[in-house]
C-alpha atoms as an extended CHARMM CRD file, in Angstrom:
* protein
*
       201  EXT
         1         1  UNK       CA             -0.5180000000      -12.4530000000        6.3670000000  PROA      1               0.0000000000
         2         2  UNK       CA              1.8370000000      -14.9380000000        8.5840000000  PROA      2               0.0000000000
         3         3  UNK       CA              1.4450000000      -17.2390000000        6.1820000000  PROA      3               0.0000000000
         4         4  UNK       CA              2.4540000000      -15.1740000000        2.8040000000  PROA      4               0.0000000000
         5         5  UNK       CA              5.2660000000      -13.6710000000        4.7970000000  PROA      5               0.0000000000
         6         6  UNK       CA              6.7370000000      -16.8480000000        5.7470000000  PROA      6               0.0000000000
         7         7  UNK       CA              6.2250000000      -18.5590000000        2.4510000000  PROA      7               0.0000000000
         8         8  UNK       CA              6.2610000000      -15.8160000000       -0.2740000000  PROA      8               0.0000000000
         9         9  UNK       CA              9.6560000000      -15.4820000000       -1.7020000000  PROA      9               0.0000000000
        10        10  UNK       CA              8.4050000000      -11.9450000000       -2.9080000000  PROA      10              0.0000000000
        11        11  UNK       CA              6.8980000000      -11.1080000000        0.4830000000  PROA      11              0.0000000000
        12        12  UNK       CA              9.7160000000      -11.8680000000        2.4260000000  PROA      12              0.0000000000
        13        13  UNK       CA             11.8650000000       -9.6060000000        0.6680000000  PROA      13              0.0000000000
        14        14  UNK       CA              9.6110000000       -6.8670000000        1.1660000000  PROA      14              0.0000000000
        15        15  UNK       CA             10.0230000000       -3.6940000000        3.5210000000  PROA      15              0.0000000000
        16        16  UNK       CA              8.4370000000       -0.7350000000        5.0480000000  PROA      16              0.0000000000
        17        17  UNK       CA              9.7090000000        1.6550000000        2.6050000000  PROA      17              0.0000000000
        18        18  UNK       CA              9.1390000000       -0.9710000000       -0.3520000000  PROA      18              0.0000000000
        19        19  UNK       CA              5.5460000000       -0.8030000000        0.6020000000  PROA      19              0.0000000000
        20        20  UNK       CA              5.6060000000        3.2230000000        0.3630000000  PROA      20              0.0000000000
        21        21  UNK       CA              4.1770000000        3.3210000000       -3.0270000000  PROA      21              0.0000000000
        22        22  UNK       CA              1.2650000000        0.2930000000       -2.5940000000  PROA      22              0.0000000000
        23        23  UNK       CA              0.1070000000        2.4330000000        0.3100000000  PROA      23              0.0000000000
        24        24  UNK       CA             -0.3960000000        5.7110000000       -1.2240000000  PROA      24              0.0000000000
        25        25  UNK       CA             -1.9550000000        3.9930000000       -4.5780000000  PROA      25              0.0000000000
        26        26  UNK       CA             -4.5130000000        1.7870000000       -1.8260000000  PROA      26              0.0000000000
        27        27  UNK       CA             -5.5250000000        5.2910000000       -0.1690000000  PROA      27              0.0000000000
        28        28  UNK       CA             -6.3900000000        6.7180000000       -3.2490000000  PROA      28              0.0000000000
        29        29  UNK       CA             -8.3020000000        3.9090000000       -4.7240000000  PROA      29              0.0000000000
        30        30  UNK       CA            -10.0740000000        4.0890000000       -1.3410000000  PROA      30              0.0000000000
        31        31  UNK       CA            -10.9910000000        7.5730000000       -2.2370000000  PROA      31              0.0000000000
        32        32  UNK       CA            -11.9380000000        6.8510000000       -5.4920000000  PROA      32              0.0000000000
        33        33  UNK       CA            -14.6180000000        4.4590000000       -4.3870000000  PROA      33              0.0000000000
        34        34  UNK       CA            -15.7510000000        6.6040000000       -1.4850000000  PROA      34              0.0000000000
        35        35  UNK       CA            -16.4960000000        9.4150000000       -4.2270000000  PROA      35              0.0000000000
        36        36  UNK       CA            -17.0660000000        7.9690000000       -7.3150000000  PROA      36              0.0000000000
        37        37  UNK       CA            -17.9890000000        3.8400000000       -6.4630000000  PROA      37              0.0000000000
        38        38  UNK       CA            -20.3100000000        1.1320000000       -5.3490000000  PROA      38              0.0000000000
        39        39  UNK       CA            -20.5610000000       -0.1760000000       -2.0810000000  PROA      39              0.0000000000
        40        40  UNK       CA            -18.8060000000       -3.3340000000       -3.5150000000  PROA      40              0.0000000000
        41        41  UNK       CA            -15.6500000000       -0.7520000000       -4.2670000000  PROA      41              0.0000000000
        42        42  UNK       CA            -15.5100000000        0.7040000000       -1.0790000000  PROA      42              0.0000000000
        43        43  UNK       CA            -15.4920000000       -3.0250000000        0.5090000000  PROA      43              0.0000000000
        44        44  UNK       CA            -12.8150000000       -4.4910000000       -1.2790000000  PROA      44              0.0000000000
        45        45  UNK       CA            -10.4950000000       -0.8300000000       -1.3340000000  PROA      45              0.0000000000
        46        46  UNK       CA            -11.2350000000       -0.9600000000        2.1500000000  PROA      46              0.0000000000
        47        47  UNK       CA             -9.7930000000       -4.2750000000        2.2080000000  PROA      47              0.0000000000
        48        48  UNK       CA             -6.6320000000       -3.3700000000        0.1020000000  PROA      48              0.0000000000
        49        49  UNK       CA             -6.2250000000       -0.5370000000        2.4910000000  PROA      49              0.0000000000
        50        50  UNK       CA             -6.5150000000       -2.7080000000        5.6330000000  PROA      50              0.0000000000
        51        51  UNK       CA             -3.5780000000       -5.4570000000        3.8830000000  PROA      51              0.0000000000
        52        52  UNK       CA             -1.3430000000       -2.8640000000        3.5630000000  PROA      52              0.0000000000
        53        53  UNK       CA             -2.1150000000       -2.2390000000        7.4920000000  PROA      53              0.0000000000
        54        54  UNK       CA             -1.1660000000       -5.7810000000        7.7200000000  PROA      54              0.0000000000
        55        55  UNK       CA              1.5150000000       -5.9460000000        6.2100000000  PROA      55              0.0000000000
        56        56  UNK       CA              3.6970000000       -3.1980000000        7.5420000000  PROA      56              0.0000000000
        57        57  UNK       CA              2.1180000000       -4.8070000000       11.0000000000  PROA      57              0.0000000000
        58        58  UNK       CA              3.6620000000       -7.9080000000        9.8520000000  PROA      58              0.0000000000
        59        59  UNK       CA              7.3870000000       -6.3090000000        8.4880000000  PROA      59              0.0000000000
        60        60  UNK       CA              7.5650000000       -4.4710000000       12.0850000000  PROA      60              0.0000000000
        61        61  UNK       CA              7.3470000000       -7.9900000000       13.6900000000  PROA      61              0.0000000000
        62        62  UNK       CA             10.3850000000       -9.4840000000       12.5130000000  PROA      62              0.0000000000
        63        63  UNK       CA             12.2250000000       -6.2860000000       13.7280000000  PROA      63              0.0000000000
        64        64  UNK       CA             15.2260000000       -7.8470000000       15.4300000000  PROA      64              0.0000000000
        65        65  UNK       CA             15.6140000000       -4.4630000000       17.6580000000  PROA      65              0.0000000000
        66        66  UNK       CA             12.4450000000       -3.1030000000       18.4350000000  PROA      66              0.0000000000
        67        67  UNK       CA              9.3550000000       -5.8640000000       17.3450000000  PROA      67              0.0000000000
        68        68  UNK       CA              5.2310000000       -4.7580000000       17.5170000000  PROA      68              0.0000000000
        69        69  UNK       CA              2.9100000000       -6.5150000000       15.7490000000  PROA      69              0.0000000000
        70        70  UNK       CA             -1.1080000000       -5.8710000000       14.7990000000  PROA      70              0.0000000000
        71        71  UNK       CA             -1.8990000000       -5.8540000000       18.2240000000  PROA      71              0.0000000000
        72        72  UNK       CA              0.5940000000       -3.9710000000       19.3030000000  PROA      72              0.0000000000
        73        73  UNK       CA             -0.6950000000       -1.3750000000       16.4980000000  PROA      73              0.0000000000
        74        74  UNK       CA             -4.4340000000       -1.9100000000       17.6920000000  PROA      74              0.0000000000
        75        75  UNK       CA             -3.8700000000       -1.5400000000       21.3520000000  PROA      75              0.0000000000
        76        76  UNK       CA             -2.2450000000        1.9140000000       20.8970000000  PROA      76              0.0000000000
        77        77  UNK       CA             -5.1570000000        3.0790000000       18.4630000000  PROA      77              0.0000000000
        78        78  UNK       CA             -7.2710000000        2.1710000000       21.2090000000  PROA      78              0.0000000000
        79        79  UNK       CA             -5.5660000000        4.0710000000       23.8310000000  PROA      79              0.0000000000
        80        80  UNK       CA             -5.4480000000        7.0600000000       21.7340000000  PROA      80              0.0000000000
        81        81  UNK       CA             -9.0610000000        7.0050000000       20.7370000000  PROA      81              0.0000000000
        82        82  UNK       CA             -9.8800000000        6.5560000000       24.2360000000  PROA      82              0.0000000000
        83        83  UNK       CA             -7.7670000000        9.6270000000       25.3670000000  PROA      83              0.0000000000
        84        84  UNK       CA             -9.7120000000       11.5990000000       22.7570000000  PROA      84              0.0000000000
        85        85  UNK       CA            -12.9160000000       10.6720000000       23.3840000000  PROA      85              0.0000000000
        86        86  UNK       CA            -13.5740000000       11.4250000000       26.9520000000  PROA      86              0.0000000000
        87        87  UNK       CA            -16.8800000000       12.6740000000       26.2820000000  PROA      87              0.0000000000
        88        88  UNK       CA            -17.4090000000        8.8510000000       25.6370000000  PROA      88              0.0000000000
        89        89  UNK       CA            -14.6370000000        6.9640000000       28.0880000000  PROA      89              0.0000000000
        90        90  UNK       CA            -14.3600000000        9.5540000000       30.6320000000  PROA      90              0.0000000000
        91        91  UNK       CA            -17.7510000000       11.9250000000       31.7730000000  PROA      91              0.0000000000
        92        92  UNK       CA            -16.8770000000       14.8770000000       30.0860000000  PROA      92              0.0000000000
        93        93  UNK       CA            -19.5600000000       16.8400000000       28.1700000000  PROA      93              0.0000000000
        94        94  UNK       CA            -19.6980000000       17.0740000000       24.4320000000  PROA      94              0.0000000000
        95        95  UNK       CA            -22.6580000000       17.6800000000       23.2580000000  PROA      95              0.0000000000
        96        96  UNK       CA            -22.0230000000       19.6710000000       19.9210000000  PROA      96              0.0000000000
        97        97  UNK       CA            -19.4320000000       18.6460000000       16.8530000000  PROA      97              0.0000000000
        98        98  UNK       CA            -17.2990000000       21.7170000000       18.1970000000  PROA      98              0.0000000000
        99        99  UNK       CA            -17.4000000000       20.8860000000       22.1330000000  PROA      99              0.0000000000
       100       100  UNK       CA            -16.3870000000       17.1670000000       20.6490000000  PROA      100             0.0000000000
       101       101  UNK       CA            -13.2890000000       19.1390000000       18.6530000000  PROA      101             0.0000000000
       102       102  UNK       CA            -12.1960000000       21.1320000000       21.9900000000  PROA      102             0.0000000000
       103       103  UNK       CA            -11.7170000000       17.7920000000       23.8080000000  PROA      103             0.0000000000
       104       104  UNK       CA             -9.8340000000       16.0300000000       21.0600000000  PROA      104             0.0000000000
       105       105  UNK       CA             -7.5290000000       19.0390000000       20.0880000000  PROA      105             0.0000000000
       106       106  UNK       CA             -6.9160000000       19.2910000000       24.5650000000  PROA      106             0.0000000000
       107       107  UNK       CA             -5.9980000000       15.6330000000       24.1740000000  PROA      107             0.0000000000
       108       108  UNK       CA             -3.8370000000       15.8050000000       20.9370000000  PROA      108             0.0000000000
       109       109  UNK       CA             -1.9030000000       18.6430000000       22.3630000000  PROA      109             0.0000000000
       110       110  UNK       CA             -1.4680000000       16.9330000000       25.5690000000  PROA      110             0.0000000000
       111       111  UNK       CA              0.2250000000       14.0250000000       23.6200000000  PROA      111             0.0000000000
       112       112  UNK       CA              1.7070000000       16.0570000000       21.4550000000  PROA      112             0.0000000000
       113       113  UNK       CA              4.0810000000       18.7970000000       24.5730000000  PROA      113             0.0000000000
       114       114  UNK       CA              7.6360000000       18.1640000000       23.2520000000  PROA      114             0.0000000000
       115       115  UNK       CA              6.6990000000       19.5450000000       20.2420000000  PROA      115             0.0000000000
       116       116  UNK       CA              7.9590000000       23.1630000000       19.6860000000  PROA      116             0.0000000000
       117       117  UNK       CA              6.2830000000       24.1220000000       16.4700000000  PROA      117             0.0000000000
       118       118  UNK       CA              2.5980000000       24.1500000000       15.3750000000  PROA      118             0.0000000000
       119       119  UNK       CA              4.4380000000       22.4070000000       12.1550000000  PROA      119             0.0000000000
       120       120  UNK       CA              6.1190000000       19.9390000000       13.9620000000  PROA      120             0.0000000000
       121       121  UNK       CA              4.1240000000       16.6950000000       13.0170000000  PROA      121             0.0000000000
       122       122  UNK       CA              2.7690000000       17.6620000000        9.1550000000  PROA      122             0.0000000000
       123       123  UNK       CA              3.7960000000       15.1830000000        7.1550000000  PROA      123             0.0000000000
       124       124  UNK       CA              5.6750000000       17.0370000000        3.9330000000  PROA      124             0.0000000000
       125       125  UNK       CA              5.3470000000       14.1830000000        1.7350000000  PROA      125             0.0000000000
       126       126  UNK       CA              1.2830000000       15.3250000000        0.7670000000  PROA      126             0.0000000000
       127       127  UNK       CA              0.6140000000       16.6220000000       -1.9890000000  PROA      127             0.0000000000
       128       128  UNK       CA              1.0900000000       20.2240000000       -2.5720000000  PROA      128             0.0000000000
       129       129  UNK       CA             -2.8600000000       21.5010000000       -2.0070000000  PROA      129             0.0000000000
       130       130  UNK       CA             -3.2980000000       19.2290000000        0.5540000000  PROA      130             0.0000000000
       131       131  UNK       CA             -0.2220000000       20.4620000000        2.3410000000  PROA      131             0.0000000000
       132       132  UNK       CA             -1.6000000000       23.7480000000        1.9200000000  PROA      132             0.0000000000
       133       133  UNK       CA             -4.6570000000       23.4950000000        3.4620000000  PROA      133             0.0000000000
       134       134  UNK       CA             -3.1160000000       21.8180000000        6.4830000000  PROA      134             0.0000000000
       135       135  UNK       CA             -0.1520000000       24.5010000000        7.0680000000  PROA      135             0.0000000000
       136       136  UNK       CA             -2.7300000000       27.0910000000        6.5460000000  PROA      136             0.0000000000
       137       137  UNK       CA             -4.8980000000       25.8490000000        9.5870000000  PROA      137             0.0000000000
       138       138  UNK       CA             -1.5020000000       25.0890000000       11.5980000000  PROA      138             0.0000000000
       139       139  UNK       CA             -0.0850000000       28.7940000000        9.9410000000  PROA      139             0.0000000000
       140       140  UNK       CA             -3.2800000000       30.7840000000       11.7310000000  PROA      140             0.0000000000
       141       141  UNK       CA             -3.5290000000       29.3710000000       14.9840000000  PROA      141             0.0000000000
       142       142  UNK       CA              0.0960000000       30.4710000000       14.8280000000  PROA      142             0.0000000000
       143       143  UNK       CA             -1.1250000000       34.1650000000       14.3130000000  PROA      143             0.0000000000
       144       144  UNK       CA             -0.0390000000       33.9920000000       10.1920000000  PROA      144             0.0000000000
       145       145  UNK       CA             -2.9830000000       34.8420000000        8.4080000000  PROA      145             0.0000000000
       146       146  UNK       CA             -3.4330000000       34.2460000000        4.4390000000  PROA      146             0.0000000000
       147       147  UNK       CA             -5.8770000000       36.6570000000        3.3990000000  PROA      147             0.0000000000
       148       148  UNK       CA             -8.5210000000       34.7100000000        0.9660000000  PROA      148             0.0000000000
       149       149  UNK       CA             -9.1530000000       36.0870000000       -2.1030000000  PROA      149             0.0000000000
       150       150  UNK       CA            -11.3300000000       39.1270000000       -2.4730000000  PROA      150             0.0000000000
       151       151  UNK       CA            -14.7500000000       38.6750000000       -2.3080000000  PROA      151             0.0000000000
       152       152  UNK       CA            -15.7190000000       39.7820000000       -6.2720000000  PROA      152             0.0000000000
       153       153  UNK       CA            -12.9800000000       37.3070000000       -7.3060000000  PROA      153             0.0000000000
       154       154  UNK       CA            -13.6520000000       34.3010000000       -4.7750000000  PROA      154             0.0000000000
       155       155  UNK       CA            -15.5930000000       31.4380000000       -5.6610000000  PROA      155             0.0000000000
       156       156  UNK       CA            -18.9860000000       30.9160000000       -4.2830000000  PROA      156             0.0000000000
       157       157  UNK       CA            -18.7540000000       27.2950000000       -4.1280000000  PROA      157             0.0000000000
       158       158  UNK       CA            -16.6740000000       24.2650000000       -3.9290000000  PROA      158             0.0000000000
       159       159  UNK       CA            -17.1730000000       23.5540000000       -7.6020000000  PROA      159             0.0000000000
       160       160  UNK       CA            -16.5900000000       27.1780000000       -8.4950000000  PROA      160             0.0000000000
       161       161  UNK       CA            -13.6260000000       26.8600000000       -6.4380000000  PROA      161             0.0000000000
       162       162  UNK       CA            -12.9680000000       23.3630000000       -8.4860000000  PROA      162             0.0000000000
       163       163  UNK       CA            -13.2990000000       25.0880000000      -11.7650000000  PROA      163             0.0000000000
       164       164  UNK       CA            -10.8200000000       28.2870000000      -10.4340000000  PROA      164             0.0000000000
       165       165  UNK       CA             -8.0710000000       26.0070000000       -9.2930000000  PROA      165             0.0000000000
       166       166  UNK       CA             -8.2780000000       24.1200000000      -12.9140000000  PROA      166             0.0000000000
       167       167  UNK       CA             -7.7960000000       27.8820000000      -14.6710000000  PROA      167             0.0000000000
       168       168  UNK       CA             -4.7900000000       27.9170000000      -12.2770000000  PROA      168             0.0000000000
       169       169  UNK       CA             -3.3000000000       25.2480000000      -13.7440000000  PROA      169             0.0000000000
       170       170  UNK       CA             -3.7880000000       25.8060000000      -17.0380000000  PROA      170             0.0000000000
       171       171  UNK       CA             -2.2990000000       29.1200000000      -17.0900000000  PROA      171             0.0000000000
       172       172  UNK       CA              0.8860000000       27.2200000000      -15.0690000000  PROA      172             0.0000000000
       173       173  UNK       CA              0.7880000000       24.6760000000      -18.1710000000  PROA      173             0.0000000000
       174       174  UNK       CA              0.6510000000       27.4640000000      -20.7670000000  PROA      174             0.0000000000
       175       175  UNK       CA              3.3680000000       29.4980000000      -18.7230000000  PROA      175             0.0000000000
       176       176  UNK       CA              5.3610000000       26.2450000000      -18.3710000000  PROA      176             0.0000000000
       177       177  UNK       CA              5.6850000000       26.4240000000      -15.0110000000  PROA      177             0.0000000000
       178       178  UNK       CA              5.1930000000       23.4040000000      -12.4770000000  PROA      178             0.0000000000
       179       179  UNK       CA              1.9510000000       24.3330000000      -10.3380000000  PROA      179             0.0000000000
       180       180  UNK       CA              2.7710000000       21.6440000000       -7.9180000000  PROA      180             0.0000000000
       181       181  UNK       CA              6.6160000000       23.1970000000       -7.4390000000  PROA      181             0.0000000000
       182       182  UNK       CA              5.4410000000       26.6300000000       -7.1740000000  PROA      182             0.0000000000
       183       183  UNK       CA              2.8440000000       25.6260000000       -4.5500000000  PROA      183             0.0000000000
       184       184  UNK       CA              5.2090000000       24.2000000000       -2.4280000000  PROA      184             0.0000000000
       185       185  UNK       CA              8.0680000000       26.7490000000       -2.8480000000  PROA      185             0.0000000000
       186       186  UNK       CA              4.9690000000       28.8690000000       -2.1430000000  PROA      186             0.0000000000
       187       187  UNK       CA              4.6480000000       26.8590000000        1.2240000000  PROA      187             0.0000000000
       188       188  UNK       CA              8.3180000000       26.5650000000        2.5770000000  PROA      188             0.0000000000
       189       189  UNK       CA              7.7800000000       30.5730000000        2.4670000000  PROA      189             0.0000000000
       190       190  UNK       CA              4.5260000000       30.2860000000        4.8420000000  PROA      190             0.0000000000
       191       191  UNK       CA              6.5450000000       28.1130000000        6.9680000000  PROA      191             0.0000000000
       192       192  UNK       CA              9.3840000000       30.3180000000        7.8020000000  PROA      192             0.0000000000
       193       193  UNK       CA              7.1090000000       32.9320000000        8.2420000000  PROA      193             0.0000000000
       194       194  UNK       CA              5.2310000000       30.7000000000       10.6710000000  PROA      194             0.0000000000
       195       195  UNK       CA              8.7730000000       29.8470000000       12.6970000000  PROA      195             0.0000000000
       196       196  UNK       CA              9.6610000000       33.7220000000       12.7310000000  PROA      196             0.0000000000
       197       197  UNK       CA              6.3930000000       34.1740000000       14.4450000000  PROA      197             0.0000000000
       198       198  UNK       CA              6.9660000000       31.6650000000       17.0020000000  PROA      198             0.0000000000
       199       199  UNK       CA             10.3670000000       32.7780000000       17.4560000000  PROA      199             0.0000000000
       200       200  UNK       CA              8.9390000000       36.2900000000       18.0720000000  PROA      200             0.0000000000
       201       201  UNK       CA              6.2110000000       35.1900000000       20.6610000000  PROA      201             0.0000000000
């Protein structure tokens, strides 16, 4: 990575935000092999994944103001984990997936105190059904519930619930409206709803 940065005439040009779109295309090929690929797939997205890691690491060196590199990057991960994990690192008790999740949301929230908002860290750029499940979570420990759908009408499975969300979009494509628009207008409603509850508490 040193070496393309210094000596790649492309490279060198290249910033954080150019990199915006190579990151989000690596991610999803990394998906793609994790659910539909060979172990040689996952090994070489992986590897696209973890240059992309490299090269941000490598832009955020030459910062003239405020430099890290891939150290840097790894030592805080390993702080962080640490923090989380002090069933492992520190002689606390975990001994179900759930005990595990109390400890790591204690931790997160102890990193996370100047935050005001259960919103406040979401990133908005997701995409729209991802977003949704996230602010949903966020929305109800907030005391905003979204009532599912009724019980006759809700799918019994997650390919059921596959096959629903497609008949969603096709009646938005025969309506000619934009499913992914009216999803997040959808959402920015949720979130004031969410703030007017915390406002309230």
């Amino acid at each position: 990575m040193h070496a393309i940065r210094e000596r790649c005439v492309w490279s060198q040009q290249i910033t954080h935000r150019d990199l915006v779109p190579y990151l989000i295309e690596e991610s999803h090929e990394v998906i793609d092999a994790v659910e539909a690929g060979t172990r040689d797939d996952l090994r070489e997205e992986l590897g696209d994944l973890l240059w992309q890691v490299l090269f941000h690491a490598a832009i955020a060196a030459q910062d003239p103001e405020d430099p890290f590199d891939i150290d840097d990057v790894a030592r805080t991960l390993t702080e962080k984990m640490v923090r989380r994990h002090p069933h492992v690192f520190a002689g606390e008790v975990a001994e179900t997936p759930e005990q595990v999740l109390v400890h790591w949301n204690a931790a997160k929230a102890a990193e996370k105190h100047g935050r005001r908002s259960v919103l406040d860290g979401i990133p908005r750029g997701m995409p729209a059904l991802a977003l949704a499940q996230k602010l949903a979570g966020r929305a109800a420990g907030a005391g905003v519930t979204i009532e599912p759908a009724p019980p006759a009408a809700s799918p019994a499975s997650e390919a059921e619930l596959g096959e629903a969300l497609l008949t969603l979009v096709a009646t938005a494509r025969a309506e000619g409206w934009d499913a992914e628009r009216a999803l997040r207008e959808r959402l920015r409603v949720l979130e004031d709803d969410v703030r007017t509850a915390e406002a309230a508490s």
